[in-house]
XYZ file of C-alpha atoms in Angstrom:
369
model
C 69.100 90.093 98.240
C 69.578 86.936 96.190
C 66.004 87.048 94.924
C 66.298 90.618 93.725
C 69.736 90.163 92.171
C 68.493 87.189 90.169
C 65.345 88.955 89.046
C 63.057 86.510 90.858
C 61.585 89.019 93.322
C 60.277 92.322 91.977
C 61.620 95.626 93.228
C 59.090 98.024 94.724
C 56.886 99.440 91.996
C 58.140 96.964 89.386
C 55.761 94.871 87.306
C 55.123 91.296 88.338
C 57.551 88.700 87.018
C 56.528 86.226 84.374
C 58.747 83.481 85.763
C 57.374 79.932 86.048
C 55.642 79.076 89.288
C 58.434 76.862 90.571
C 60.770 79.873 90.497
C 58.294 81.980 92.436
C 57.925 79.277 95.067
C 61.665 78.894 95.387
C 61.979 82.638 95.974
C 59.753 82.287 99.042
C 62.405 80.231 100.854
C 64.572 82.814 102.604
C 66.809 83.251 105.615
C 67.226 86.432 107.598
C 69.567 86.661 110.602
C 67.521 86.940 113.776
C 64.193 86.443 111.976
C 63.369 82.738 112.390
C 60.702 80.871 110.445
C 60.739 83.599 107.798
C 59.281 83.151 104.346
C 57.509 84.856 101.488
C 53.955 83.623 100.902
C 54.289 84.045 97.147
C 53.691 81.755 94.185
C 50.633 79.944 95.573
C 47.941 79.209 92.952
C 44.527 80.761 93.493
C 41.235 80.529 91.625
C 42.087 77.053 90.326
C 45.415 78.259 88.964
C 44.090 81.293 87.095
C 45.874 83.574 89.575
C 48.775 83.262 92.026
C 49.881 85.086 95.154
C 52.284 87.884 94.364
C 55.839 87.311 95.584
C 57.255 89.878 97.965
C 53.868 91.095 99.210
C 52.919 88.935 102.224
C 55.766 87.847 104.495
C 55.558 85.795 107.689
C 57.899 84.847 110.516
C 58.358 84.086 114.176
C 59.249 86.977 116.471
C 61.835 89.219 114.780
C 63.042 90.640 118.089
C 66.623 89.538 117.413
C 66.826 90.970 113.893
C 70.106 92.750 113.326
C 70.678 95.844 111.217
C 71.286 93.746 108.111
C 67.957 91.948 108.507
C 66.072 95.178 109.144
C 67.648 96.704 106.034
C 66.655 93.623 104.025
C 63.069 93.854 105.228
C 62.575 97.607 105.025
C 65.190 98.924 102.635
C 65.209 96.086 100.098
C 61.857 94.332 100.384
C 60.031 97.545 101.235
C 58.030 96.289 104.223
C 55.656 99.056 105.258
C 53.706 97.332 108.043
C 54.691 94.769 110.657
C 51.580 93.082 112.062
C 52.310 91.707 115.545
C 49.650 89.227 116.671
C 50.942 88.767 120.210
C 49.560 89.886 123.528
C 50.961 93.114 125.013
C 52.844 91.121 127.659
C 54.545 88.963 125.022
C 55.474 91.969 122.925
C 56.851 93.797 125.946
C 58.912 90.789 126.983
C 60.508 90.698 123.541
C 61.623 94.318 123.923
C 61.143 95.777 120.481
C 63.986 98.172 121.221
C 66.217 95.344 119.988
C 65.870 97.059 116.615
C 68.016 100.005 117.695
C 70.702 100.902 115.229
C 68.486 100.786 112.159
C 67.527 103.995 110.401
C 63.932 102.709 110.248
C 63.328 100.436 113.244
C 60.596 97.854 112.765
C 58.984 99.071 115.959
C 57.902 102.231 114.115
C 56.121 100.094 111.526
C 54.396 97.757 113.952
C 50.642 97.413 114.414
C 49.548 95.246 117.347
C 46.470 93.033 117.181
C 46.175 90.643 120.120
C 44.910 87.462 118.491
C 45.414 85.222 121.520
C 46.699 85.452 125.055
C 46.879 83.138 128.043
C 43.360 84.068 129.196
C 41.817 82.692 125.988
C 43.436 79.281 126.501
C 42.781 79.341 130.247
C 39.081 80.091 129.749
C 38.835 77.388 127.102
C 40.337 74.848 129.469
C 38.002 75.967 132.260
C 34.953 75.579 130.004
C 36.053 72.057 129.202
C 36.774 71.355 132.860
C 33.282 72.433 133.890
C 31.920 69.534 131.868
C 33.230 67.370 134.755
C 32.068 69.032 138.018
C 33.957 66.653 140.315
C 37.232 67.307 138.508
C 36.548 71.059 138.601
C 35.988 70.975 142.380
C 39.151 68.943 142.954
C 41.241 71.266 140.812
C 39.689 74.317 142.487
C 40.637 73.006 145.922
C 44.216 72.411 144.844
C 44.416 75.867 143.327
C 43.089 77.452 146.522
C 45.680 75.722 148.678
C 48.431 76.472 146.156
C 47.523 80.176 146.162
C 47.800 80.516 149.944
C 50.814 82.531 151.140
C 53.985 80.513 151.749
C 55.253 80.028 155.296
C 58.197 82.137 156.486
C 61.601 80.871 155.478
C 63.148 81.231 158.917
C 61.880 80.400 162.384
C 63.022 83.802 163.566
C 60.766 85.469 161.008
C 57.759 83.559 162.311
C 58.562 84.510 165.878
C 59.055 88.115 164.853
C 55.628 88.169 163.205
C 54.014 86.839 166.364
C 56.073 89.349 168.418
C 57.461 86.569 170.562
C 60.999 85.990 171.640
C 62.312 82.470 171.256
C 63.384 82.508 174.881
C 59.810 83.274 175.965
C 58.239 80.319 174.099
C 58.052 77.031 175.877
C 60.129 74.363 174.086
C 57.114 72.068 173.606
C 55.035 74.861 172.112
C 57.935 75.888 169.893
C 58.348 72.355 168.543
C 54.611 72.089 167.867
C 54.656 75.392 166.083
C 57.558 74.352 163.852
C 55.884 71.032 163.038
C 52.704 72.859 162.034
C 54.676 75.191 159.801
C 56.465 72.248 158.200
C 53.190 70.379 157.564
C 51.635 73.502 156.056
C 54.623 74.059 153.765
C 54.631 70.422 152.641
C 50.886 70.443 151.966
C 51.118 73.667 149.984
C 54.012 72.357 147.910
C 52.238 69.058 147.223
C 49.056 70.880 146.223
C 51.013 73.070 143.826
C 52.648 70.067 142.187
C 49.332 68.203 141.924
C 47.642 71.286 140.464
C 50.346 71.705 137.822
C 50.148 68.001 136.937
C 46.392 68.207 136.406
C 46.637 71.392 134.358
C 49.374 69.826 132.221
C 47.147 66.782 131.702
C 44.293 69.029 130.570
C 46.571 70.888 128.155
C 47.858 67.590 126.791
C 44.290 66.672 125.840
C 43.956 69.786 123.691
C 44.624 69.823 119.982
C 45.827 72.787 117.967
C 42.493 72.694 116.178
C 40.843 73.334 119.571
C 43.022 76.390 120.185
C 42.509 77.735 116.659
C 38.760 77.271 117.007
C 38.787 79.255 120.256
C 40.634 82.084 118.513
C 38.094 82.184 115.698
C 34.989 81.886 117.854
C 36.051 83.794 120.983
C 38.217 86.492 119.438
C 36.437 87.240 116.180
C 36.778 91.006 116.576
C 40.563 90.710 116.689
C 40.570 88.365 113.692
C 38.487 90.876 111.718
C 40.774 93.722 112.779
C 43.862 91.807 111.641
C 42.288 91.134 108.242
C 41.318 94.791 107.926
C 44.853 95.934 108.766
C 46.172 93.727 105.966
C 43.519 94.964 103.514
C 44.497 98.568 104.258
C 48.274 98.034 104.237
C 48.915 95.484 101.478
C 47.964 97.744 98.529
C 50.596 100.252 99.683
C 53.554 98.082 100.681
C 54.500 94.540 101.747
C 53.358 93.325 105.166
C 55.273 91.125 107.628
C 52.964 89.098 109.894
C 54.414 87.476 113.001
C 53.708 86.212 116.501
C 56.105 84.447 118.870
C 56.448 81.047 117.219
C 55.253 82.106 113.777
C 53.088 79.020 113.448
C 49.760 79.263 115.262
C 48.428 82.826 115.270
C 50.461 83.721 112.199
C 49.532 80.482 110.466
C 45.844 80.969 111.209
C 45.755 84.537 109.908
C 47.781 83.694 106.788
C 45.390 80.803 106.135
C 42.421 83.190 106.217
C 44.277 85.635 103.960
C 44.998 82.881 101.451
C 41.377 81.772 101.555
C 40.310 85.341 100.781
C 42.822 85.309 97.915
C 41.130 82.258 96.406
C 43.588 79.502 97.351
C 42.194 75.989 97.776
C 42.019 74.309 101.174
C 44.793 71.943 100.068
C 47.124 74.790 99.087
C 46.360 76.673 102.309
C 47.105 73.590 104.437
C 50.307 72.912 102.501
C 51.549 76.456 103.113
C 50.738 76.151 106.823
C 52.658 72.867 107.001
C 55.836 74.443 105.657
C 56.448 75.731 109.199
C 56.855 72.178 110.463
C 60.508 71.866 109.458
C 61.537 74.842 111.621
C 59.002 74.436 114.426
C 60.342 71.016 115.409
C 63.954 72.218 115.658
C 65.611 73.107 118.957
C 65.069 76.792 118.162
C 61.410 76.204 117.385
C 60.847 74.193 120.550
C 62.559 76.883 122.625
C 60.230 79.513 121.164
C 57.228 77.336 122.039
C 58.478 76.685 125.568
C 58.949 80.404 126.135
C 55.189 80.858 125.773
C 54.457 78.550 128.732
C 55.147 78.871 132.464
C 58.336 76.924 133.211
C 56.561 74.669 135.690
C 54.116 73.536 132.953
C 56.570 73.386 130.059
C 58.604 70.820 131.989
C 55.542 68.575 132.350
C 54.249 68.793 128.772
C 55.193 66.870 125.668
C 55.565 69.800 123.295
C 55.890 67.762 120.108
C 52.207 68.067 119.259
C 52.215 71.816 119.881
C 55.375 72.376 117.835
C 54.323 70.497 114.717
C 52.369 71.984 111.814
C 50.326 69.262 110.170
C 47.944 69.853 107.227
C 45.431 67.709 109.109
C 45.142 70.428 111.766
C 43.814 72.992 109.291
C 41.554 70.474 107.573
C 40.008 69.636 110.959
C 39.614 73.333 111.742
C 37.848 74.044 108.444
C 35.555 71.059 109.082
C 34.498 72.619 112.393
C 34.107 76.066 110.833
C 31.919 74.653 108.062
C 29.802 72.750 110.588
C 29.191 75.928 112.567
C 29.133 78.669 109.917
C 28.507 76.805 106.681
C 31.839 77.837 105.162
C 34.929 79.916 105.797
C 33.215 82.748 103.923
C 30.268 82.300 106.268
C 32.611 82.696 109.224
C 34.072 85.878 107.783
C 30.599 87.280 107.317
C 29.668 86.310 110.879
C 32.575 88.302 112.372
C 31.844 91.297 110.163
C 34.513 91.098 107.451
C 32.997 93.219 104.667
C 32.943 91.995 101.052
C 34.999 95.069 100.145
C 37.709 93.963 102.590
C 37.846 90.506 101.036
C 37.997 91.984 97.547
C 40.812 94.311 98.583
C 42.764 91.378 99.994
C 42.310 89.349 96.812
C 43.405 92.226 94.600
C 46.446 93.058 96.725
C 47.586 89.492 97.251
C 47.128 87.987 93.784
C 47.799 88.572 90.113
C 46.759 86.708 86.955
C 48.951 83.780 86.070
C 51.482 84.886 83.473
C 51.514 83.172 80.071
C 53.459 79.922 79.959
C 57.038 80.322 78.745
C 58.103 76.737 78.571
C 58.269 76.271 82.344
C 56.051 74.008 84.420
C 52.335 74.680 84.318
C 50.650 76.406 87.233
C 49.526 73.061 88.571
C 53.026 71.533 88.497
C 55.215 70.634 91.428
C 56.272 73.377 93.807
C 59.976 74.017 94.100
C 61.709 72.836 97.232
């Protein structure tokens, strides 16, 4: 890799580099074929600049399902990735077909640990809880859903007659016409109810913010959050870890933010790292990855811009809510059972003391682009 050949990234087992921080940050900007939104979370100052995140230790990306043999070799053979932490639901992971890694001597599927940080039920239940705050709207939506869920009418008249065990020649013409009109009205009503239901659901989703979704993950799925942190604490001291979900922004961004907090990074640095996803997430590839997570009938009705972007304000709003409820991010970690030893292990594995200055920019200088 370019980073290794230039001496910016350390080989496995090598001592940490003493390069200036801007070089470490530049090394985090990488491209791997078939691994979108990929980067190294290295070179971020922690403990007010006294330490920094080690380069080559914590990696993040969107789904690597399309990684080719070259990319797998880069991740495993060169960078030494020992654990791939997949934060998706089982259905998402299955749809991606991890067998896409065939052809590599060490497929990523063999290194993967699954922790389901969020699935459709979490968002659906969150929307329902919000909907119940307006009983009349809940009743209206429930009625539409009931009608939408009713079985569709037969496609052909002959099928209907066959089900009723009647021959068309034995049905009086007037009765036949009435029957067909009833079927047509039923089909039209069911179709209209389905469209109205989807429109109302899309409107409810449009009212959500990413901070809402992240808060639901933290408060409703704390056991999975703790498990993901524990997996990282166990794996990081041994070998680099690649964290990913589908889009590489929301679940991955939330977990990486908690990891950086445990490492001692400031809220500003954590939010800035999260926002680095924005450039890719708003591209056509990023939007397609986001759309793939939604039913087609809803994706067509939603403005996905807000869901695709990664703004620092989103994390700042999330931390404000966490502090209001738990006192601090540390208070949240304690509430979900993250042991002090786990946090200490994360800090030790993720960070190193800032090397002595060698004429380069100070630790608080500008980050390389």
